[in-house]
Amino acid sequence: MTWTFTDDVDTFLDAAGVSLAARPAENTLILTVTDTLRRRGPHAYGDAAPLLGWWRGADGEVAGTLVQTPPFPPVLGSVAPEAVGPLAAALPLTRINADRATAEVLAARWPGHRVDQEQRLYRLATLIPPSPSPSGRPRTATTTDRQLLVRWHLAFADQVGQSGSLAERQVDERTASGALTLWEDDGVPVSMAGILPRIAGTVRVTAVYTPPEHRRRGYAAAVTAEAARSAREAGAREVLLFTDLANPTSNGVYRRIGFRAVSDRLLISAEER
């Protein structure tokens, strides 16, 4: 029973890919990051090499995964409880993104810690289109929308406390694949939602953003519902999304259109002494 680490994404996926795909919702972040590393290379997120690790239990099966792409904190996938202690012993962790139970176990080992963010993972059950629907209609974003889309991606990143360094690349990739939906009202874009690439039959809604001047009119619910509907029609078995638990409005919006809670994740940091 041990953790094994590598900087090679193919080596990691050869060992842990089947385990990750068996639980695509719980492992959605790991699956997304490793898919990006495979498509764009080891420096997709920054100059430093990634760190990827997996844990094998007594039965030889993979029962824990970790991916770190500096400067971003390590992200844990599904991790067996007995793997948490050995992970803390193997790596000098001072920041982690993990499911609530694992994050709290790790934090208990630190002299002090703070919770930087609490997120909830939702899975779409039965899609419930907004009723009444807001005025306007959806359309797929195109390259002619690039300037607006980059601006909105930067605003979205700032809103959720993330870096906007990848905004232009994200817009270009998502536009090229038809993965960005805009809601237009009277010909004016008022909200957007993106869909990440399908992995293990699962997609995740991302970058749901409505400028402040257009909020509280139902646009976010409508554009998210349309993006989710399109993803299902394209063959996705599951449609997921994350919300910030500090934002009760967005959590309420997604529940009303049919998303149901799966689990919570914490981003925690050790406090400096």
XYZ file of N, CA and C in Angstrom:
819
model
N 0.853 -1.186 0.000
C 0.000 0.000 0.000
C 0.888 1.235 0.000
N 0.881 1.953 -1.130
C 1.801 3.075 -1.240
C 1.323 4.070 -2.277
N 1.804 5.306 -2.140
C 1.601 6.329 -3.154
C 2.747 6.273 -4.145
N 2.432 6.421 -5.419
C 3.430 6.493 -6.482
C 3.230 7.820 -7.207
N 4.331 8.495 -7.522
C 4.246 9.811 -8.148
C 5.016 9.837 -9.458
N 4.526 10.669 -10.386
C 5.170 10.823 -11.682
C 4.875 12.223 -12.199
N 5.630 12.645 -13.220
C 5.295 13.896 -13.907
C 4.759 13.620 -15.309
N 4.528 12.344 -15.620
C 4.078 11.940 -16.947
C 2.599 11.558 -16.912
N 1.783 12.297 -17.643
C 0.345 12.076 -17.568
C -0.056 10.719 -18.132
N 0.637 10.230 -19.157
C 0.282 8.933 -19.720
C 0.577 7.803 -18.735
N 1.697 7.904 -18.028
C 2.012 6.910 -16.994
C 0.938 6.907 -15.913
N 0.534 8.117 -15.516
C -0.513 8.244 -14.500
C -1.815 7.611 -14.966
N -2.242 7.929 -16.191
C -3.516 7.417 -16.685
C -3.470 5.922 -16.965
N -2.301 5.402 -17.343
C -2.175 3.955 -17.510
C -2.455 3.244 -16.189
N -2.017 3.879 -15.087
C -2.208 3.269 -13.771
C -3.598 3.543 -13.199
N -4.070 4.808 -13.340
C -5.265 5.235 -12.609
C -6.465 5.532 -13.487
N -6.311 5.486 -14.800
C -7.389 5.898 -15.683
C -8.679 5.117 -15.502
N -8.580 3.813 -15.362
C -9.786 2.993 -15.197
C -10.493 3.339 -13.894
N -9.722 3.530 -12.835
C -10.311 3.894 -11.547
C -11.007 5.244 -11.624
N -10.389 6.209 -12.292
C -10.986 7.541 -12.424
C -12.301 7.470 -13.205
N -12.288 6.745 -14.314
C -13.466 6.673 -15.166
C -14.620 5.930 -14.510
N -14.313 5.078 -13.541
C -15.367 4.329 -12.855
C -16.223 5.234 -11.967
N -15.662 6.387 -11.550
C -16.392 7.339 -10.713
C -16.191 8.737 -11.298
N -16.749 8.997 -12.470
C -16.436 10.243 -13.181
C -16.926 11.506 -12.479
N -18.004 11.424 -11.737
C -18.478 12.622 -11.044
C -17.509 13.022 -9.932
N -17.183 12.077 -9.055
C -16.279 12.372 -7.945
C -14.882 12.751 -8.428
N -14.505 12.264 -9.604
C -13.156 12.520 -10.126
C -13.147 13.537 -11.259
N -14.194 14.325 -11.386
C -14.313 15.211 -12.537
C -13.158 16.193 -12.669
N -12.653 16.735 -11.572
C -11.542 17.684 -11.671
C -10.277 17.005 -12.176
N -9.963 15.831 -11.624
C -8.780 15.092 -12.069
C -8.899 14.744 -13.552
N -10.069 14.293 -13.963
C -10.270 13.918 -15.361
C -10.101 15.117 -16.284
N -10.606 16.260 -15.889
C -10.485 17.461 -16.709
C -9.039 17.915 -16.826
N -8.332 17.948 -15.706
C -6.940 18.414 -15.719
C -6.058 17.482 -16.543
N -6.215 16.181 -16.349
C -5.358 15.250 -17.088
C -5.698 15.238 -18.578
N -6.953 15.457 -18.919
C -7.309 15.567 -20.333
C -6.613 16.772 -20.965
N -6.577 17.872 -20.234
C -5.894 19.066 -20.740
C -4.396 18.820 -20.880
N -3.796 18.145 -19.921
C -2.360 17.846 -19.995
C -2.054 16.954 -21.197
N -2.927 16.010 -21.474
C -2.703 15.127 -22.636
C -2.817 15.896 -23.945
N -3.759 16.825 -24.002
C -3.975 17.546 -25.255
C -2.978 18.663 -25.471
N -2.558 19.321 -24.380
C -1.752 20.529 -24.529
C -0.333 20.394 -23.993
N -0.007 19.264 -23.404
C 1.352 19.064 -22.933
C 1.513 19.374 -21.460
N 2.678 19.035 -20.884
C 2.883 19.134 -19.439
C 2.881 20.552 -18.885
N 3.035 21.555 -19.750
C 3.071 22.936 -19.274
C 1.782 23.687 -19.611
N 0.692 22.948 -19.714
C -0.590 23.561 -20.063
C -1.049 24.579 -19.030
N -0.658 24.398 -17.775
C -1.116 25.291 -16.710
C -0.030 26.206 -16.172
N 1.212 25.983 -16.554
C 2.300 26.801 -16.043
C 3.647 26.221 -16.437
N 4.709 26.905 -16.035
C 6.057 26.498 -16.446
C 6.551 25.243 -15.726
N 6.101 25.030 -14.502
C 6.589 23.891 -13.723
C 5.929 22.590 -14.184
N 6.654 21.490 -14.023
C 6.122 20.176 -14.398
C 4.995 19.776 -13.451
N 4.005 19.055 -13.932
C 2.929 18.594 -13.053
C 3.407 17.474 -12.139
N 2.653 17.263 -11.079
C 2.880 16.137 -10.170
C 1.593 15.334 -10.135
N 1.699 14.042 -10.451
C 0.528 13.173 -10.485
C 0.808 11.944 -9.628
N -0.153 11.569 -8.805
C 0.072 10.440 -7.914
C -1.145 9.544 -7.774
N -0.876 8.284 -7.444
C -1.970 7.335 -7.202
C -1.595 6.408 -6.056
N -2.623 5.931 -5.364
C -2.483 5.047 -4.211
C -3.092 3.697 -4.542
N -2.367 2.641 -4.242
C -2.916 1.290 -4.380
C -3.146 0.697 -3.005
N -4.324 0.140 -2.814
C -4.650 -0.471 -1.543
C -4.113 -1.883 -1.446
N -4.496 -2.581 -0.393
C -3.999 -3.934 -0.150
C -4.397 -4.902 -1.257
N -5.501 -4.602 -1.949
C -5.947 -5.485 -3.028
C -5.290 -5.149 -4.365
N -4.411 -4.152 -4.365
C -3.714 -3.772 -5.581
C -4.458 -2.803 -6.469
N -5.702 -2.467 -6.097
C -6.507 -1.545 -6.898
C -6.197 -0.097 -6.526
N -6.287 0.788 -7.506
C -6.086 2.209 -7.248
C -7.258 2.739 -6.434
N -6.937 3.378 -5.305
C -7.977 3.875 -4.403
C -7.678 5.296 -3.948
N -6.954 6.040 -4.766
C -6.671 7.431 -4.446
C -5.868 8.071 -5.556
N -6.156 9.345 -5.870
C -5.437 10.045 -6.926
C -5.204 11.499 -6.526
N -4.129 12.056 -7.070
C -3.766 13.454 -6.834
C -3.137 14.013 -8.091
N -3.479 15.257 -8.426
C -2.838 15.961 -9.522
C -2.540 17.387 -9.076
N -1.295 17.815 -9.297
C -0.936 19.211 -9.030
C -0.304 19.803 -10.277
N -0.805 20.973 -10.677
C -0.245 21.700 -11.810
C 0.138 23.087 -11.296
N 1.381 23.238 -10.793
C 1.806 24.532 -10.245
C 1.546 25.652 -11.250
N 1.103 26.818 -10.780
C 1.036 27.267 -9.379
C -0.246 26.897 -8.642
N -1.083 26.041 -9.224
C -2.350 25.690 -8.596
C -2.134 24.632 -7.514
N -2.992 24.618 -6.477
C -2.822 23.656 -5.392
C -3.128 22.232 -5.844
N -2.642 21.237 -5.118
C -2.960 19.849 -5.447
C -4.466 19.597 -5.376
N -4.942 18.800 -6.323
C -6.348 18.405 -6.374
C -6.425 16.911 -6.114
N -7.256 16.506 -5.174
C -7.457 15.097 -4.885
C -8.732 14.602 -5.554
N -8.670 13.410 -6.122
C -9.868 12.736 -6.582
C -10.411 11.906 -5.431
N -11.095 10.829 -5.749
C -11.561 9.925 -4.699
C -10.342 9.328 -3.992
N -10.331 9.379 -2.662
C -9.202 8.874 -1.878
C -9.731 8.033 -0.725
N -9.262 6.796 -0.628
C -9.653 5.938 0.493
C -9.143 6.540 1.800
N -9.901 6.423 2.885
C -9.485 7.023 4.154
C -8.092 6.585 4.594
N -7.746 5.314 4.357
C -6.441 4.824 4.813
C -5.287 5.383 3.995
N -5.583 6.061 2.885
C -4.524 6.634 2.052
C -4.171 8.059 2.447
N -4.987 8.690 3.287
C -4.779 10.099 3.606
C -3.527 10.309 4.445
N -3.329 9.498 5.479
C -2.142 9.628 6.318
C -0.855 9.445 5.543
N -0.722 8.367 4.757
C 0.481 8.198 3.951
C 0.707 9.334 2.952
N -0.355 9.936 2.441
C -0.194 11.069 1.532
C 0.429 12.248 2.265
N -0.072 12.541 3.453
C 0.480 13.644 4.235
C 1.942 13.393 4.590
N 2.296 12.136 4.781
C 3.690 11.804 5.094
C 4.576 11.888 3.859
N 4.006 11.636 2.697
C 4.803 11.606 1.470
C 5.040 12.982 0.874
N 4.086 13.910 1.051
C 4.191 15.238 0.452
C 4.048 16.312 1.523
N 4.834 17.379 1.429
C 4.706 18.497 2.382
C 3.544 19.404 1.989
N 2.334 18.936 2.212
C 1.149 19.671 1.782
C 0.886 20.875 2.673
N 0.648 22.024 2.062
C 0.237 23.222 2.791
C -1.038 23.819 2.205
N -1.528 23.238 1.106
C -2.773 23.681 0.488
C -3.343 22.497 -0.283
N -4.660 22.353 -0.289
C -5.245 21.187 -0.938
C -6.682 21.485 -1.362
N -7.085 20.882 -2.464
C -8.471 20.925 -2.935
C -8.969 19.495 -2.885
N -9.918 19.222 -1.998
C -10.352 17.838 -1.781
C -11.789 17.809 -1.313
N -12.397 16.610 -1.356
C -13.747 16.480 -0.808
C -13.717 16.839 0.672
N -14.866 17.219 1.196
C -14.923 17.786 2.541
C -14.278 16.880 3.591
N -14.611 15.590 3.592
C -14.100 14.693 4.623
C -12.582 14.584 4.555
N -12.032 14.420 3.346
C -10.581 14.291 3.204
C -9.884 15.585 3.572
N -10.433 16.711 3.137
C -9.831 18.004 3.456
C -9.782 18.239 4.957
N -10.845 17.863 5.658
C -10.882 18.081 7.100
C -9.890 17.180 7.829
N -9.694 15.953 7.337
C -8.694 15.065 7.944
C -7.296 15.638 7.763
N -6.995 16.128 6.560
C -5.683 16.718 6.310
C -5.487 17.982 7.141
N -6.503 18.820 7.214
C -6.391 20.070 7.957
C -6.141 19.829 9.435
N -6.674 18.729 9.960
C -6.477 18.416 11.381
C -5.016 18.144 11.702
N -4.204 17.839 10.677
C -2.783 17.572 10.888
C -1.951 18.844 10.911
N -2.545 19.959 10.511
C -1.810 21.219 10.460
C -2.013 22.001 11.756
N -1.009 22.787 12.168
C -1.170 23.586 13.392
C -2.365 24.530 13.329
N -2.658 25.008 12.151
C -3.816 25.875 11.936
C -4.125 25.888 10.456
N -5.358 26.223 10.112
C -5.709 26.257 8.699
C -6.872 27.201 8.483
N -7.072 27.575 7.248
C -8.221 28.380 6.876
C -8.906 27.733 5.679
N -10.196 27.906 5.590
C -10.962 27.422 4.453
C -11.081 28.575 3.462
N -10.438 28.442 2.322
C -10.445 29.504 1.325
C -11.697 29.473 0.462
N -12.260 28.287 0.263
C -13.451 28.180 -0.577
C -14.176 26.872 -0.281
N -15.501 26.928 -0.320
C -16.343 25.733 -0.228
C -17.174 25.641 -1.494
N -17.069 24.520 -2.188
C -17.821 24.321 -3.413
C -18.736 23.107 -3.274
N -19.825 23.136 -4.012
C -20.728 21.984 -4.055
C -20.797 21.470 -5.487
N -20.646 20.163 -5.636
C -20.786 19.518 -6.935
C -22.229 19.079 -7.115
N -22.800 19.452 -8.261
C -24.169 19.066 -8.594
C -24.181 18.177 -9.828
N -25.170 17.291 -9.877
C -25.426 16.439 -11.039
C -26.847 16.718 -11.533
N -27.010 16.833 -12.852
C -28.333 17.077 -13.410
C -29.173 15.816 -13.330
N -30.364 15.939 -12.757
C -31.344 14.853 -12.740
C -32.286 15.096 -13.924
N -33.518 15.408 -13.673
C -34.449 15.757 -14.748
C -34.353 17.249 -15.026
N -34.031 17.597 -16.253
C -33.905 19.009 -16.607
C -35.274 19.684 -16.539
N -35.317 20.821 -15.837
C -36.550 21.590 -15.677
C -36.319 22.966 -16.295
N -36.744 23.179 -17.528
C -36.540 24.486 -18.161
C -37.180 25.598 -17.330
N -36.537 26.762 -17.254
C -37.116 27.867 -16.485
C -38.519 28.209 -16.963
N -39.405 28.448 -16.010
C -40.778 28.813 -16.353
C -41.243 29.896 -15.382
N -41.532 31.089 -15.886
C -41.509 31.443 -17.311
C -40.074 31.626 -17.800
N -39.881 31.378 -19.078
C -38.569 31.588 -19.681
C -38.335 33.080 -19.869
N -37.101 33.545 -19.665
C -36.836 34.964 -19.907
C -36.936 35.288 -21.389
N -37.058 36.546 -21.678
C -37.100 36.956 -23.075
C -35.756 36.678 -23.731
N -35.774 36.459 -25.018
C -34.544 36.193 -25.749
C -34.450 34.759 -26.204
N -33.250 34.407 -26.651
C -33.051 33.060 -27.193
C -31.573 32.690 -27.077
N -31.243 31.385 -27.126
C -29.838 30.969 -27.069
C -29.230 30.920 -28.465
N -27.932 31.004 -28.511
C -27.186 30.738 -29.743
C -25.779 30.309 -29.369
N -25.139 29.604 -30.274
C -23.758 29.182 -30.064
C -22.821 30.353 -30.334
N -21.874 30.575 -29.433
C -20.903 31.658 -29.603
C -19.984 31.355 -30.782
N -19.517 32.413 -31.439
C -18.609 32.285 -32.585
C -17.381 33.154 -32.369
N -16.460 33.071 -33.312
C -15.224 33.853 -33.200
C -15.493 35.351 -33.230
N -16.605 35.759 -33.784
C -16.909 37.192 -33.795
C -17.232 37.716 -32.395
N -17.505 36.816 -31.466
C -17.803 37.203 -30.079
C -16.555 37.223 -29.199
N -15.381 36.992 -29.774
C -14.190 36.726 -28.968
C -13.899 37.815 -27.938
N -13.927 39.061 -28.339
C -13.592 40.134 -27.408
C -14.516 40.129 -26.191
N -15.798 39.984 -26.449
C -16.769 39.918 -25.359
C -16.533 38.690 -24.488
N -16.305 37.542 -25.113
C -16.127 36.302 -24.368
C -14.890 36.335 -23.481
N -13.795 36.902 -23.981
C -12.585 37.018 -23.158
C -12.868 37.919 -21.963
N -13.541 39.014 -22.203
C -13.865 39.935 -21.102
C -14.734 39.246 -20.065
N -15.709 38.479 -20.522
C -16.586 37.784 -19.577
C -15.859 36.655 -18.858
N -14.964 35.944 -19.536
C -14.188 34.898 -18.853
C -13.294 35.507 -17.768
N -12.708 36.652 -18.046
C -11.887 37.324 -17.036
C -12.751 37.753 -15.850
N -13.932 38.280 -16.131
C -14.830 38.690 -15.051
C -15.301 37.489 -14.235
N -15.579 36.379 -14.933
C -15.987 35.160 -14.229
C -14.863 34.671 -13.316
N -13.626 34.638 -13.826
C -12.487 34.192 -13.020
C -12.339 35.063 -11.780
N -12.469 36.358 -11.941
C -12.363 37.268 -10.796
C -13.493 37.018 -9.804
N -14.675 36.759 -10.312
C -15.844 36.539 -9.461
C -15.687 35.306 -8.585
N -15.053 34.251 -9.118
C -14.915 33.003 -8.359
C -13.540 32.861 -7.720
N -12.726 33.900 -7.796
C -11.424 33.886 -7.131
C -10.389 33.041 -7.823
N -10.466 32.940 -9.160
C -9.492 32.162 -9.917
C -8.627 33.079 -10.768
N -7.524 32.528 -11.253
C -6.668 33.264 -12.173
C -7.338 33.358 -13.540
N -7.172 34.496 -14.187
C -7.694 34.666 -15.534
C -6.645 34.457 -16.605
N -5.516 33.850 -16.237
C -4.391 33.726 -17.164
C -4.711 32.843 -18.368
N -5.694 31.963 -18.232
C -6.019 31.047 -19.323
C -7.249 31.487 -20.115
N -7.757 32.678 -19.849
C -9.028 33.103 -20.427
C -9.022 33.066 -21.952
N -8.001 33.617 -22.580
C -7.989 33.668 -24.043
C -7.942 32.267 -24.636
N -7.115 31.403 -24.080
C -7.032 30.031 -24.581
C -8.363 29.314 -24.405
N -8.997 29.499 -23.251
C -10.277 28.850 -23.000
C -11.331 29.307 -24.003
N -11.372 30.597 -24.263
C -12.349 31.113 -25.220
C -12.104 30.529 -26.602
N -10.857 30.511 -27.042
C -10.554 30.012 -28.381
C -10.902 28.537 -28.518
N -10.546 27.730 -27.513
C -10.828 26.300 -27.580
C -12.333 26.030 -27.522
N -13.027 26.714 -26.629
C -14.449 26.452 -26.454
C -15.253 26.960 -27.656
N -14.828 28.068 -28.219
C -15.523 28.569 -29.406
C -15.311 27.627 -30.588
N -14.086 27.152 -30.748
C -13.776 26.258 -31.874
C -14.590 24.969 -31.807
N -14.883 24.494 -30.602
C -15.626 23.238 -30.455
C -17.129 23.448 -30.280
N -17.573 24.689 -30.348
C -18.998 24.965 -30.172
C -19.481 24.764 -28.758
N -18.579 24.944 -27.781
C -18.904 24.629 -26.390
C -19.303 25.835 -25.556
N -19.519 26.980 -26.187
C -19.974 28.164 -25.464
C -21.343 28.576 -25.993
N -22.280 28.726 -25.069
C -23.628 29.160 -25.422
C -23.869 30.556 -24.880
N -24.428 31.408 -25.719
C -24.829 32.747 -25.305
C -26.349 32.829 -25.269
N -26.850 33.606 -24.310
C -28.270 33.973 -24.332
C -28.339 35.414 -24.798
N -29.148 35.647 -25.825
C -29.311 36.989 -26.374
C -30.725 37.493 -26.110
N -30.816 38.752 -25.757
C -32.112 39.401 -25.588
C -32.135 40.633 -26.479
N -33.054 40.643 -27.426
C -33.143 41.731 -28.406
C -31.825 41.912 -29.155
N -31.179 40.765 -29.449
C -29.941 40.782 -30.213
C -28.697 41.109 -29.422
N -28.825 41.305 -28.114
C -27.683 41.669 -27.262
C -27.319 40.484 -26.368
N -26.056 40.002 -26.391
C -25.660 38.927 -25.480
C -25.779 39.384 -24.024
N -26.439 38.549 -23.197
C -26.663 38.946 -21.807
C -26.166 37.901 -20.811
N -25.800 36.707 -21.270
C -25.326 35.670 -20.359
C -24.630 34.586 -21.165
N -23.748 33.818 -20.502
C -23.052 32.737 -21.200
C -22.903 31.533 -20.288
N -22.700 30.379 -20.912
C -22.368 29.146 -20.199
C -21.518 28.285 -21.120
N -20.537 27.612 -20.535
C -19.667 26.735 -21.307
C -19.834 25.285 -20.902
N -19.374 24.396 -21.766
C -19.368 22.961 -21.488
C -17.946 22.448 -21.710
N -17.398 21.765 -20.720
C -16.076 21.175 -20.862
C -16.167 19.887 -21.681
N -15.051 19.443 -22.277
C -15.075 18.236 -23.117
C -15.635 17.020 -22.375
N -16.336 16.161 -23.107
C -16.899 14.952 -22.512
C -15.808 13.945 -22.227
N -15.764 13.473 -20.989
C -14.780 12.484 -20.549
C -15.522 11.427 -19.747
N -15.305 10.168 -20.080
C -15.984 9.060 -19.403
C -17.491 9.271 -19.398
N -18.022 9.797 -20.488
C -19.451 9.991 -20.632
C -20.012 11.183 -19.891
N -19.130 11.988 -19.286
C -19.569 13.063 -18.398
C -19.042 14.412 -18.876
N -19.885 15.439 -18.791
C -19.449 16.803 -19.073
C -19.705 17.665 -17.843
N -19.050 18.825 -17.831
C -19.269 19.765 -16.733
C -19.549 21.146 -17.292
N -20.620 21.745 -16.781
C -20.933 23.120 -17.133
C -19.938 24.033 -16.426
N -19.446 25.052 -17.135
C -18.469 25.955 -16.556
C -18.703 27.364 -17.070
N -18.048 28.321 -16.432
C -18.051 29.717 -16.881
C -19.466 30.248 -17.111
N -20.365 29.980 -16.170
C -21.692 30.584 -16.247
C -21.572 32.011 -15.729
N -21.823 32.954 -16.604
C -21.598 34.352 -16.218
C -22.640 35.269 -16.843
N -23.171 36.158 -16.012
C -24.080 37.207 -16.445
C -23.553 38.533 -15.915
N -23.330 39.523 -16.764
C -22.871 40.827 -16.273
C -23.853 41.414 -15.257
N -23.356 42.174 -14.290
C -24.231 42.693 -13.222
C -25.476 43.408 -13.722
N -25.357 44.142 -14.837
C -26.501 44.916 -15.316
C -27.619 44.044 -15.896
N -27.319 42.752 -16.123
C -28.328 41.864 -16.696
C -28.802 40.785 -15.719
N -28.401 40.871 -14.469
C -28.744 39.822 -13.506
C -30.173 39.961 -12.989
N -30.641 38.854 -12.363
C -31.974 38.770 -11.749
C -33.095 38.845 -12.787
N -32.812 38.352 -13.984
C -33.843 38.303 -15.019
C -34.029 36.880 -15.558
N -33.334 35.913 -14.954
C -33.491 34.521 -15.365
C -32.589 34.076 -16.491
N -31.661 34.947 -16.924
C -30.809 34.591 -18.051
C -29.855 33.445 -17.710
N -29.269 33.457 -16.519
C -28.300 32.419 -16.149
C -28.959 31.039 -16.135
N -30.160 30.963 -15.577
C -30.883 29.682 -15.554
C -31.171 29.213 -16.973
N -31.579 30.139 -17.823
C -31.943 29.772 -19.184
C -30.747 29.302 -19.984
N -29.624 30.012 -19.901
C -28.459 29.632 -20.695
C -27.841 28.345 -20.158
N -27.884 28.141 -18.830
C -27.367 26.894 -18.260
C -28.235 25.713 -18.682
N -29.532 25.885 -18.629
C -30.438 24.817 -19.059
C -30.224 24.468 -20.520
N -30.002 25.470 -21.354
C -29.775 25.210 -22.775
C -28.457 24.479 -22.992
N -27.398 24.894 -22.290
C -26.110 24.210 -22.426
C -26.220 22.761 -21.970
N -26.923 22.535 -20.863
C -27.100 21.174 -20.353
C -27.929 20.327 -21.310
N -28.996 20.908 -21.854
C -29.834 20.175 -22.814
C -29.025 19.762 -24.041
N -28.233 20.682 -24.555
C -27.422 20.390 -25.731
C -26.412 19.284 -25.448
N -25.816 19.329 -24.251
C -24.838 18.309 -23.892
C -25.484 16.931 -23.817
N -26.663 16.854 -23.250
C -27.366 15.576 -23.187
C -27.742 15.085 -24.587
N -28.206 15.972 -25.419
C -28.569 15.579 -26.770
C -27.350 15.100 -27.554
N -26.166 15.625 -27.194
C -24.932 15.218 -27.874
C -24.379 13.909 -27.325
N -25.017 13.337 -26.285
C -24.614 12.027 -25.810
C -24.047 11.950 -24.413
N -23.989 13.060 -23.686
C -23.457 13.019 -22.322
C -24.387 12.224 -21.405
N -23.814 11.268 -20.670
C -24.617 10.498 -19.715
C -24.899 11.303 -18.459
N -23.919 12.119 -18.060
C -24.076 12.939 -16.864
C -23.639 14.363 -17.169
N -24.349 15.323 -16.580
C -24.000 16.739 -16.686
C -23.781 17.259 -15.267
N -22.590 17.785 -15.019
C -22.197 18.230 -13.692
C -21.933 19.732 -13.688
N -21.893 20.309 -12.504
C -21.384 21.678 -12.344
C -21.012 21.901 -10.886
N -20.120 22.871 -10.669
C -19.726 23.285 -9.334
C -20.321 24.660 -9.036
N -20.675 24.877 -7.768
C -21.057 26.211 -7.318
C -20.287 26.560 -6.057
N -20.157 27.846 -5.824
C -19.566 28.347 -4.596
C -20.672 28.388 -3.542
N -20.466 27.696 -2.424
C -21.495 27.667 -1.389
C -21.731 29.029 -0.757
N -20.795 29.964 -0.973
C -20.981 31.317 -0.455
C -21.979 32.109 -1.288
N -22.426 31.537 -2.412
C -23.363 32.220 -3.299
C -24.694 31.468 -3.310
N -25.595 31.769 -2.384
C -26.867 31.032 -2.324
C -27.734 31.255 -3.555
N -27.573 32.386 -4.240
C -28.390 32.657 -5.423
C -28.116 31.639 -6.520
N -26.832 31.416 -6.837
C -26.516 30.472 -7.906
C -26.906 29.058 -7.522
N -26.727 28.679 -6.261
C -27.134 27.347 -5.834
C -28.637 27.145 -6.015
N -29.409 28.170 -5.708
C -30.848 28.082 -5.879
C -31.249 27.985 -7.341
N -30.552 28.740 -8.195
C -30.835 28.709 -9.636
C -30.665 27.302 -10.184
N -29.543 26.658 -9.841
C -29.257 25.344 -10.414
C -30.192 24.266 -9.870
N -30.560 24.374 -8.611
C -31.518 23.404 -8.069
C -32.870 23.524 -8.767
N -33.274 24.734 -9.091
C -34.584 24.932 -9.721
C -34.650 24.347 -11.126
N -33.514 24.234 -11.804
C -33.574 23.671 -13.158
C -33.186 22.190 -13.178
N -33.067 21.576 -11.999
C -32.937 20.122 -11.956
C -31.619 19.560 -11.489
N -30.687 20.397 -11.026
C -29.420 19.876 -10.527
C -29.566 19.469 -9.062
N -28.932 18.340 -8.719
C -29.012 17.814 -7.356
C -27.608 17.631 -6.786
N -27.453 17.912 -5.493
C -26.140 17.892 -4.857
C -25.536 16.494 -4.855
N -24.227 16.426 -5.121
C -23.475 15.173 -5.068
C -22.542 15.175 -3.860
N -21.716 16.209 -3.727
C -20.733 16.278 -2.648
C -20.183 17.687 -2.550
N -19.471 17.945 -1.459
C -18.823 19.242 -1.258
C -17.313 19.087 -1.344
N -16.657 20.149 -1.794
C -15.202 20.209 -1.835
C -14.732 21.463 -1.112
N -13.575 21.337 -0.453
C -12.971 22.468 0.234
C -11.616 22.773 -0.360
N -11.309 24.046 -0.495
C -9.956 24.498 -0.759
C -9.439 25.049 0.553
N -8.435 24.372 1.123
C -7.934 24.771 2.441
C -6.439 25.054 2.375
N -5.988 25.931 3.269
C -4.575 26.285 3.331
C -4.097 26.233 4.767
N -2.875 25.760 4.966
C -2.266 25.816 6.299
C -1.907 27.249 6.614
N -2.187 27.674 7.828
C -1.847 29.032 8.226
C -0.385 29.101 8.630
N 0.275 30.158 8.172
C 1.685 30.327 8.484
C 1.833 30.728 9.945
N 2.882 30.208 10.559
C 3.187 30.530 11.965
C 4.478 31.330 12.052
